[in-house]
Amino acid sequence: NNGKKKVKIAVVGCSHGEMDAIYETMAMIEEKKGYKFDLLICCGDYQAVRNHGDLPHMSIPPKYRSLQTFYKYYSGEKKAPVLTLFIGGNHEASGFLCELPNGGWVAPNIFYMGFANCIQFAGLRIAGLSGIYSHGDVDFSHYERPAFAERDVKSAYHVRNVDMFRLRQLKAANNDKLSNPVDIMLSHDWPGGIPDFGDSAWLFKKKDRFKEDHKSGKLGNPALMKLIYDCRPRYYLAAHLHIKFAALVPHKGSGSERPQPTRFLSLDKPIPGREFMQALEINVASDAKMELSYDPEWLAILKNTDLLTTADKTKIVLPDRIGSVPCVYERKDFRPTAEELEEIAKLGDLTIKTDTFKQTAPPLKEDTPEAKNVPPSAYYRNPQSA
Ligand code: 5GP
Ligand code: MN
């Protein structure tokens, strides 16, 4: 069937735990547009706080820490009206999220991507990276375990090179100069360099410190432009800087033909009067299923890069590292081989089952003064992370 239909996606930048307000805004847009959204994508600072025990693991000064509204969706008091997908930012219930390093359901109908992931929805490949860039932590493994030491509350949300290396393996084959291997890519902070591809004069006028930071290479994640050039996503969605900004990154092609450019969009924070939500309509096959599934290539990449995973605090030397360190890996190209993909195909149906969510912390029924007297959430073993 070659027919087409449109997937309707609502995108928000930072969520700040405002799930009620976000779903209400979506309902208003649905009424105006006369359609229903199929998916909500949140680009970090989501704040999946289950109870007061999750607050000490969130990087926010204690007097500003607040439960917000996610806990109602965790306890079952409310149900997300639209399938919701999110990456982490720099203000998260990091203890909860590190139960799910490779992603999983954090509540019915709400899916967290994990540190890095690529999944499919209606045949669209959606890749995401959680956290923000920090030079001092980027070469390390993910070693933080709750109850976090004071410093780990911050390093827990710093992005790691190993995850960006894995995402780069989603790139096209060397002789493929025309495809867009990824449809939508997500990160919380911006790819360093992105202002050059949009109206930077306008941006620097609006936000006076950005120009200086951009010039000195301090605005955003310096490794993400390479990810854009390698994976050529058709859309790139981000948040963090609390301003709506669009950009267009062209790609090199072959002769006069070239892949589609990357359309970058970052949105504002979710407060009334600010541009924090955007509707996207993307063509997909008319028989595309409106459900999530694992991406076979990503599963193969996770498997063939498993040698780079360590639970201890270790500096990870990556196979594509340029410099004086000799390459210790026999393999240089970690894009999945045909044989590796055949192994994954044996797994059969890769649909992500929707009924695997289980509460791992005591749900909060009501935010009473006594509810504050819970100890910091321990490290629960989440059955989905197996
Ligand atoms: P968050 O909401 O994550 O605490 O912080 C986002 C805020 O920090 C935004 O207001 C954003 O403009 C600011 N910010 C984040 N990174 C940078 C940066 O590299 N340079 C400047 N000037 N501001 C930044
Ligand atoms: Mn942020």
Coordinates of C-alpha atoms and ligand atoms in Angstrom, one line a residue:
N1 CA 0.0 0.0 0.0
N2 CA 1.7 3.2 -1.2
G3 CA -0.9 5.5 0.2
K4 CA 0.1 8.2 2.7
K5 CA -1.3 9.5 5.9
K6 CA 0.0 12.1 8.3
V7 CA 1.3 11.5 11.8
K8 CA 0.4 14.4 14.1
I9 CA 3.1 15.1 16.7
A10 CA 3.0 17.7 19.4
V11 CA 6.5 18.8 20.5
V12 CA 7.4 20.6 23.7
G13 CA 10.8 22.0 24.8
C14 CA 11.2 21.8 28.6
S15 CA 8.3 20.2 30.4
H16 CA 9.2 21.3 34.0
G17 CA 6.7 18.7 35.4
E18 CA 3.8 20.6 33.9
M19 CA 2.0 17.5 32.5
D20 CA -1.5 18.8 33.3
A21 CA -0.9 22.1 31.5
I22 CA 0.8 20.4 28.5
Y23 CA -2.1 18.0 27.9
E24 CA -4.6 20.9 28.4
T25 CA -2.7 22.9 25.7
M26 CA -2.7 19.9 23.4
A27 CA -6.5 19.6 23.8
M28 CA -6.9 23.3 22.8
I29 CA -4.8 22.8 19.7
E30 CA -6.7 19.7 18.8
E31 CA -9.9 21.5 19.0
K32 CA -8.6 24.4 16.8
K33 CA -7.1 22.0 14.2
G34 CA -9.9 19.5 14.2
Y35 CA -7.7 16.5 14.7
K36 CA -6.2 14.4 17.5
F37 CA -2.4 14.1 18.2
D38 CA -0.8 10.7 17.8
L39 CA 2.2 11.4 19.9
L40 CA 3.7 14.0 22.3
I41 CA 7.5 14.5 22.3
C42 CA 9.1 16.2 25.3
C43 CA 12.7 17.4 25.0
G44 CA 13.9 17.2 28.6
D45 CA 13.6 18.8 32.0
Y46 CA 10.6 16.5 32.2
Q47 CA 10.7 15.9 36.0
A48 CA 9.2 12.5 36.5
V49 CA 9.0 12.8 40.2
R50 CA 7.1 9.9 41.8
N51 CA 7.1 11.0 45.4
H52 CA 9.0 13.3 47.8
G53 CA 11.8 10.7 47.9
D54 CA 12.8 11.5 44.3
L55 CA 13.4 15.2 45.0
P56 CA 16.9 14.9 46.6
H57 CA 18.1 13.3 43.3
M58 CA 17.0 16.3 41.3
S59 CA 19.4 19.1 40.5
I60 CA 17.4 22.0 41.8
P61 CA 18.1 24.1 44.9
P62 CA 16.0 22.6 47.8
K63 CA 13.7 25.5 48.2
Y64 CA 12.6 25.4 44.6
R65 CA 12.1 21.6 44.5
S66 CA 8.5 20.8 43.9
L67 CA 6.5 17.6 43.0
Q68 CA 4.7 19.2 40.1
T69 CA 2.1 16.9 38.4
F70 CA 3.8 13.8 37.1
Y71 CA 3.1 11.8 40.3
K72 CA -0.6 11.7 39.5
Y73 CA 0.3 9.9 36.2
Y74 CA 2.6 7.5 38.1
S75 CA 0.0 6.6 40.8
G76 CA -2.7 6.0 38.3
E77 CA -4.9 8.9 39.4
K78 CA -4.6 10.3 35.8
K79 CA -3.7 8.7 32.5
A80 CA -1.7 10.4 29.8
P81 CA -4.3 11.0 27.1
V82 CA -1.7 10.8 24.3
L83 CA 1.3 8.5 23.9
T84 CA 4.2 10.5 25.4
L85 CA 7.9 10.1 24.7
F86 CA 10.6 12.0 26.5
I87 CA 14.4 12.4 26.9
G88 CA 16.0 13.7 30.0
G89 CA 17.5 17.1 30.6
N90 CA 19.4 18.6 33.5
H91 CA 16.5 18.8 36.0
E92 CA 15.2 15.2 36.4
A93 CA 14.3 12.6 38.9
S94 CA 17.7 11.2 38.1
G95 CA 17.4 8.3 40.6
F96 CA 14.2 7.1 39.0
L97 CA 15.6 7.5 35.5
C98 CA 18.7 5.5 36.1
E99 CA 16.5 2.5 36.8
L100 CA 16.0 2.6 33.0
P101 CA 19.3 3.2 31.3
N102 CA 18.0 1.9 28.0
G103 CA 14.5 3.4 28.4
G104 CA 11.1 2.1 29.4
W105 CA 7.7 3.1 30.6
V106 CA 7.7 5.5 33.6
A107 CA 3.9 5.5 33.8
P108 CA 1.2 4.1 31.6
N109 CA 1.5 5.7 28.1
I110 CA 4.7 7.6 29.1
F111 CA 8.0 6.3 27.6
Y112 CA 11.4 7.5 28.6
M113 CA 14.2 7.1 26.0
G114 CA 17.0 6.2 28.4
F115 CA 20.5 7.7 28.2
A116 CA 20.4 7.2 24.4
N117 CA 18.0 5.4 22.1
C118 CA 16.5 5.0 18.7
I119 CA 13.0 3.7 18.5
Q120 CA 10.3 3.7 15.8
F121 CA 6.8 5.2 15.8
A122 CA 4.6 4.7 12.8
G123 CA 7.7 3.7 10.9
L124 CA 9.5 7.0 11.8
R125 CA 13.0 6.5 13.4
I126 CA 13.3 8.7 16.5
A127 CA 16.7 8.9 18.1
G128 CA 17.4 10.7 21.3
L129 CA 20.1 11.7 23.8
S130 CA 19.3 12.6 27.4
G131 CA 21.2 15.1 29.5
I132 CA 23.4 18.1 28.8
Y133 CA 27.1 18.5 27.9
S134 CA 29.8 19.0 30.5
H135 CA 33.4 18.6 29.5
G136 CA 34.6 17.0 32.7
D137 CA 32.2 14.0 32.6
V138 CA 31.8 13.3 28.9
D139 CA 34.5 10.6 28.7
F140 CA 33.2 8.6 31.7
S141 CA 30.9 5.6 32.0
H142 CA 27.5 6.0 33.7
Y143 CA 28.6 5.1 37.2
E144 CA 26.1 7.0 39.4
R145 CA 23.8 5.0 41.6
P146 CA 21.3 6.3 44.1
A147 CA 21.4 7.2 46.8
F148 CA 23.6 9.7 45.0
A149 CA 26.6 11.4 46.5
E150 CA 26.2 15.1 46.4
R151 CA 28.3 15.6 43.2
D152 CA 26.6 12.7 41.4
V153 CA 23.3 14.6 41.4
K154 CA 24.9 16.7 38.7
S155 CA 27.1 14.2 36.8
A156 CA 24.1 11.8 36.5
Y157 CA 22.6 14.0 33.8
H158 CA 25.8 14.8 31.9
V159 CA 25.9 13.3 28.5
R160 CA 28.6 10.7 27.7
N161 CA 30.7 10.2 24.5
V162 CA 29.9 6.5 24.6
D163 CA 26.2 7.3 24.0
M164 CA 27.0 9.8 21.2
F165 CA 29.3 7.2 19.6
R166 CA 26.5 4.7 19.6
L167 CA 24.1 7.2 18.0
R168 CA 26.6 8.0 15.3
Q169 CA 26.5 4.3 14.3
L170 CA 23.0 5.0 12.9
K171 CA 24.7 6.8 10.0
A172 CA 24.3 5.7 6.4
A173 CA 26.7 3.4 4.6
N174 CA 29.7 5.2 3.0
N175 CA 28.3 4.9 -0.5
D176 CA 24.9 6.2 0.6
K177 CA 25.0 10.0 0.0
L178 CA 21.3 10.6 -0.3
S179 CA 19.3 9.1 2.5
N180 CA 18.2 10.5 5.8
P181 CA 18.8 7.5 8.1
V182 CA 17.1 9.2 11.1
D183 CA 13.7 11.0 10.9
I184 CA 13.7 12.8 14.2
M185 CA 16.6 13.4 16.6
L186 CA 16.2 14.8 20.1
S187 CA 18.6 16.4 22.6
H188 CA 18.0 18.7 25.5
D189 CA 20.8 21.2 24.9
W190 CA 21.6 22.6 21.5
P191 CA 24.1 21.3 19.0
G192 CA 27.0 23.8 19.4
G193 CA 27.2 25.8 16.2
I194 CA 23.4 25.6 15.4
P195 CA 22.9 29.4 15.7
D196 CA 24.9 29.8 12.5
F197 CA 22.2 28.0 10.5
G198 CA 19.3 30.3 11.6
D199 CA 18.8 33.9 12.3
S200 CA 21.7 34.3 14.7
A201 CA 21.5 38.1 14.7
W202 CA 17.9 38.0 16.0
L203 CA 18.9 35.3 18.6
F204 CA 21.9 37.3 19.9
K205 CA 19.8 40.4 20.2
K206 CA 17.2 38.5 22.2
K207 CA 19.7 36.7 24.5
D208 CA 22.7 39.0 25.0
R209 CA 25.1 36.4 26.5
F210 CA 24.6 33.8 23.7
K211 CA 26.8 35.6 21.2
E212 CA 29.9 35.5 23.5
D213 CA 29.2 31.9 24.5
H214 CA 28.7 30.9 20.9
K215 CA 31.9 32.5 19.7
S216 CA 33.9 30.8 22.4
G217 CA 32.3 27.4 21.7
K218 CA 30.5 27.3 25.1
L219 CA 26.9 27.3 23.9
G220 CA 25.6 23.8 23.6
N221 CA 27.1 20.4 23.0
P222 CA 30.2 20.6 20.7
A223 CA 29.8 17.0 19.5
L224 CA 26.2 17.2 18.3
M225 CA 26.9 18.9 14.9
K226 CA 28.9 15.8 13.9
L227 CA 25.9 13.7 14.9
I228 CA 23.7 15.8 12.6
Y229 CA 26.1 15.4 9.7
D230 CA 26.5 11.7 10.3
C231 CA 22.8 10.8 10.8
R232 CA 21.2 13.5 8.7
P233 CA 18.0 13.6 10.7
R234 CA 15.1 15.3 8.9
Y235 CA 14.0 17.0 12.1
Y236 CA 16.1 17.9 15.1
L237 CA 14.3 19.0 18.3
A238 CA 15.8 20.5 21.4
A239 CA 15.1 22.7 24.4
H240 CA 17.0 24.1 27.4
L241 CA 17.7 27.7 26.2
H242 CA 14.1 28.9 26.8
I243 CA 13.6 30.5 23.4
K244 CA 12.0 29.4 20.2
F245 CA 14.6 29.1 17.5
A246 CA 14.6 27.4 14.1
A247 CA 17.5 26.6 11.8
L248 CA 18.1 24.6 8.6
V249 CA 21.3 22.5 8.1
P250 CA 22.0 21.5 4.5
H251 CA 23.8 18.2 3.8
K252 CA 26.3 17.4 1.1
G253 CA 25.1 15.1 -1.6
S254 CA 26.1 13.3 -4.7
G255 CA 26.2 15.5 -7.8
S256 CA 23.1 17.7 -7.8
E257 CA 21.1 15.3 -5.5
R258 CA 21.3 15.6 -1.8
P259 CA 19.6 14.4 1.4
Q260 CA 16.9 16.5 2.9
P261 CA 18.3 19.2 5.1
T262 CA 17.9 19.0 8.9
R263 CA 15.1 21.2 10.2
F264 CA 16.1 22.3 13.7
L265 CA 13.6 23.6 16.2
S266 CA 13.9 24.5 19.8
L267 CA 11.0 25.6 21.9
D268 CA 10.4 27.9 24.9
K269 CA 9.5 26.9 28.4
P270 CA 5.9 25.9 29.4
I271 CA 4.5 29.1 30.8
P272 CA 1.4 30.9 29.5
G273 CA 2.2 33.3 26.6
R274 CA 5.4 31.6 25.6
E275 CA 5.9 29.5 22.5
F276 CA 6.4 26.1 24.1
M277 CA 4.5 23.8 21.8
Q278 CA 4.6 23.0 18.1
A279 CA 2.5 20.7 16.0
L280 CA 4.4 18.6 13.4
E281 CA 2.6 16.7 10.6
I282 CA 4.8 14.1 8.9
N283 CA 3.8 11.7 6.0
V284 CA 3.9 8.0 6.7
A285 CA 2.6 4.9 5.0
S286 CA -1.2 4.6 5.3
D287 CA -0.8 1.2 7.0
A288 CA 1.8 2.5 9.6
K289 CA 0.9 1.5 13.1
M290 CA 0.6 4.2 15.7
E291 CA 2.7 2.4 18.2
L292 CA 6.3 2.3 19.4
S293 CA 8.7 -0.4 18.4
Y294 CA 12.4 -1.1 19.0
D295 CA 14.7 -0.3 16.1
P296 CA 16.6 -3.4 14.8
E297 CA 19.7 -1.4 13.9
W298 CA 19.8 0.2 17.3
L299 CA 19.5 -3.2 19.1
A300 CA 22.3 -4.5 16.9
I301 CA 24.4 -1.4 17.8
L302 CA 23.7 -1.9 21.5
K303 CA 24.8 -5.5 21.2
N304 CA 28.0 -4.9 19.2
T305 CA 29.1 -2.0 21.5
D306 CA 28.4 -3.8 24.7
L307 CA 32.1 -4.0 25.3
L308 CA 32.1 -0.3 25.9
T309 CA 29.6 -0.6 28.8
T310 CA 31.1 -0.6 32.3
A311 CA 29.2 0.0 35.6
D312 CA 32.3 1.2 37.5
K313 CA 33.6 4.8 37.2
T314 CA 35.9 4.4 34.2
K315 CA 37.1 6.6 31.4
I316 CA 36.1 5.0 28.1
V317 CA 38.4 5.2 25.2
L318 CA 36.3 5.1 22.1
P319 CA 37.2 3.2 18.9
D320 CA 37.0 6.4 16.7
R321 CA 39.0 8.5 19.0
I322 CA 41.6 10.5 17.1
G323 CA 44.9 11.1 18.8
S324 CA 47.9 9.2 20.2
V325 CA 46.0 6.5 21.9
P326 CA 46.4 3.2 20.0
C327 CA 43.2 1.6 18.9
V328 CA 42.6 -1.4 21.1
Y329 CA 39.5 -2.6 19.2
E330 CA 39.8 -5.1 16.4
R331 CA 36.8 -3.6 14.8
K332 CA 36.7 0.0 13.5
D333 CA 33.2 0.2 12.0
F334 CA 30.4 -0.5 14.5
R335 CA 27.6 0.0 12.1
P336 CA 25.6 -3.3 12.3
T337 CA 26.6 -6.0 9.7
A338 CA 24.0 -8.0 7.7
E339 CA 24.7 -11.0 10.0
E340 CA 24.1 -8.9 13.1
L341 CA 20.8 -7.7 11.7
E342 CA 19.8 -11.3 10.9
E343 CA 20.4 -12.2 14.5
I344 CA 18.1 -9.3 15.6
A345 CA 15.5 -10.4 13.0
K346 CA 15.2 -13.7 14.9
L347 CA 13.7 -11.9 17.8
G348 CA 10.6 -11.5 15.8
D349 CA 8.0 -8.8 16.5
L350 CA 9.8 -5.7 18.0
T351 CA 6.7 -3.8 19.1
I352 CA 7.2 -2.3 22.5
K353 CA 4.5 -3.8 24.7
T354 CA 2.4 -1.3 26.5
D355 CA 1.6 -3.4 29.5
T356 CA 5.0 -3.8 31.0
F357 CA 5.0 -0.7 33.3
K358 CA 5.3 -1.6 37.0
Q359 CA 5.5 0.8 39.9
T360 CA 8.9 0.5 41.7
A361 CA 8.5 3.2 44.3
P362 CA 5.5 3.9 46.6
P363 CA 3.0 6.0 44.6
L364 CA 1.9 9.2 46.2
K365 CA -1.9 9.3 46.5
E366 CA -2.1 12.8 48.0
D367 CA 0.5 15.5 48.6
T368 CA -0.1 15.9 52.3
P369 CA 2.5 17.3 54.9
E370 CA 3.1 13.7 56.1
A371 CA 3.9 12.6 52.5
K372 CA 7.2 14.6 52.8
N373 CA 8.5 12.2 55.4
V374 CA 9.7 9.6 53.0
P375 CA 13.4 8.7 52.8
P376 CA 15.2 9.3 49.5
S377 CA 14.1 6.7 47.0
A378 CA 16.5 3.7 47.0
Y379 CA 17.8 2.2 43.8
Y380 CA 15.0 -0.1 42.7
R381 CA 15.6 -2.8 40.2
N382 CA 13.1 -2.0 37.4
P383 CA 11.9 -5.2 35.7
Q384 CA 11.8 -3.3 32.4
S385 CA 15.6 -2.7 32.5
A386 CA 16.4 -6.4 32.2
Ligands
5GP1 P1 17.6 25.3 33.0 O1 16.2 25.6 32.8 O2 18.0 24.0 32.4 O3 18.0 25.4 34.5 O4 18.5 26.4 32.4 C1 18.2 27.0 31.2 C2 18.6 28.4 31.3 O5 20.0 28.6 31.3 C3 18.1 29.2 30.1 O6 17.5 30.4 30.6 C4 19.2 29.4 29.2 O7 19.1 30.6 28.5 C5 20.4 29.4 30.2 N1 21.6 28.8 29.6 C6 21.9 27.5 29.5 N2 23.0 27.2 28.9 C7 23.5 28.5 28.6 C8 24.8 28.9 27.9 O8 25.6 28.1 27.5 N3 24.9 30.3 27.9 C9 24.0 31.2 28.3 N4 24.2 32.4 28.2 N5 22.9 30.8 28.9 C10 22.6 29.4 29.1
MN2 MN 17.5 22.6 31.0

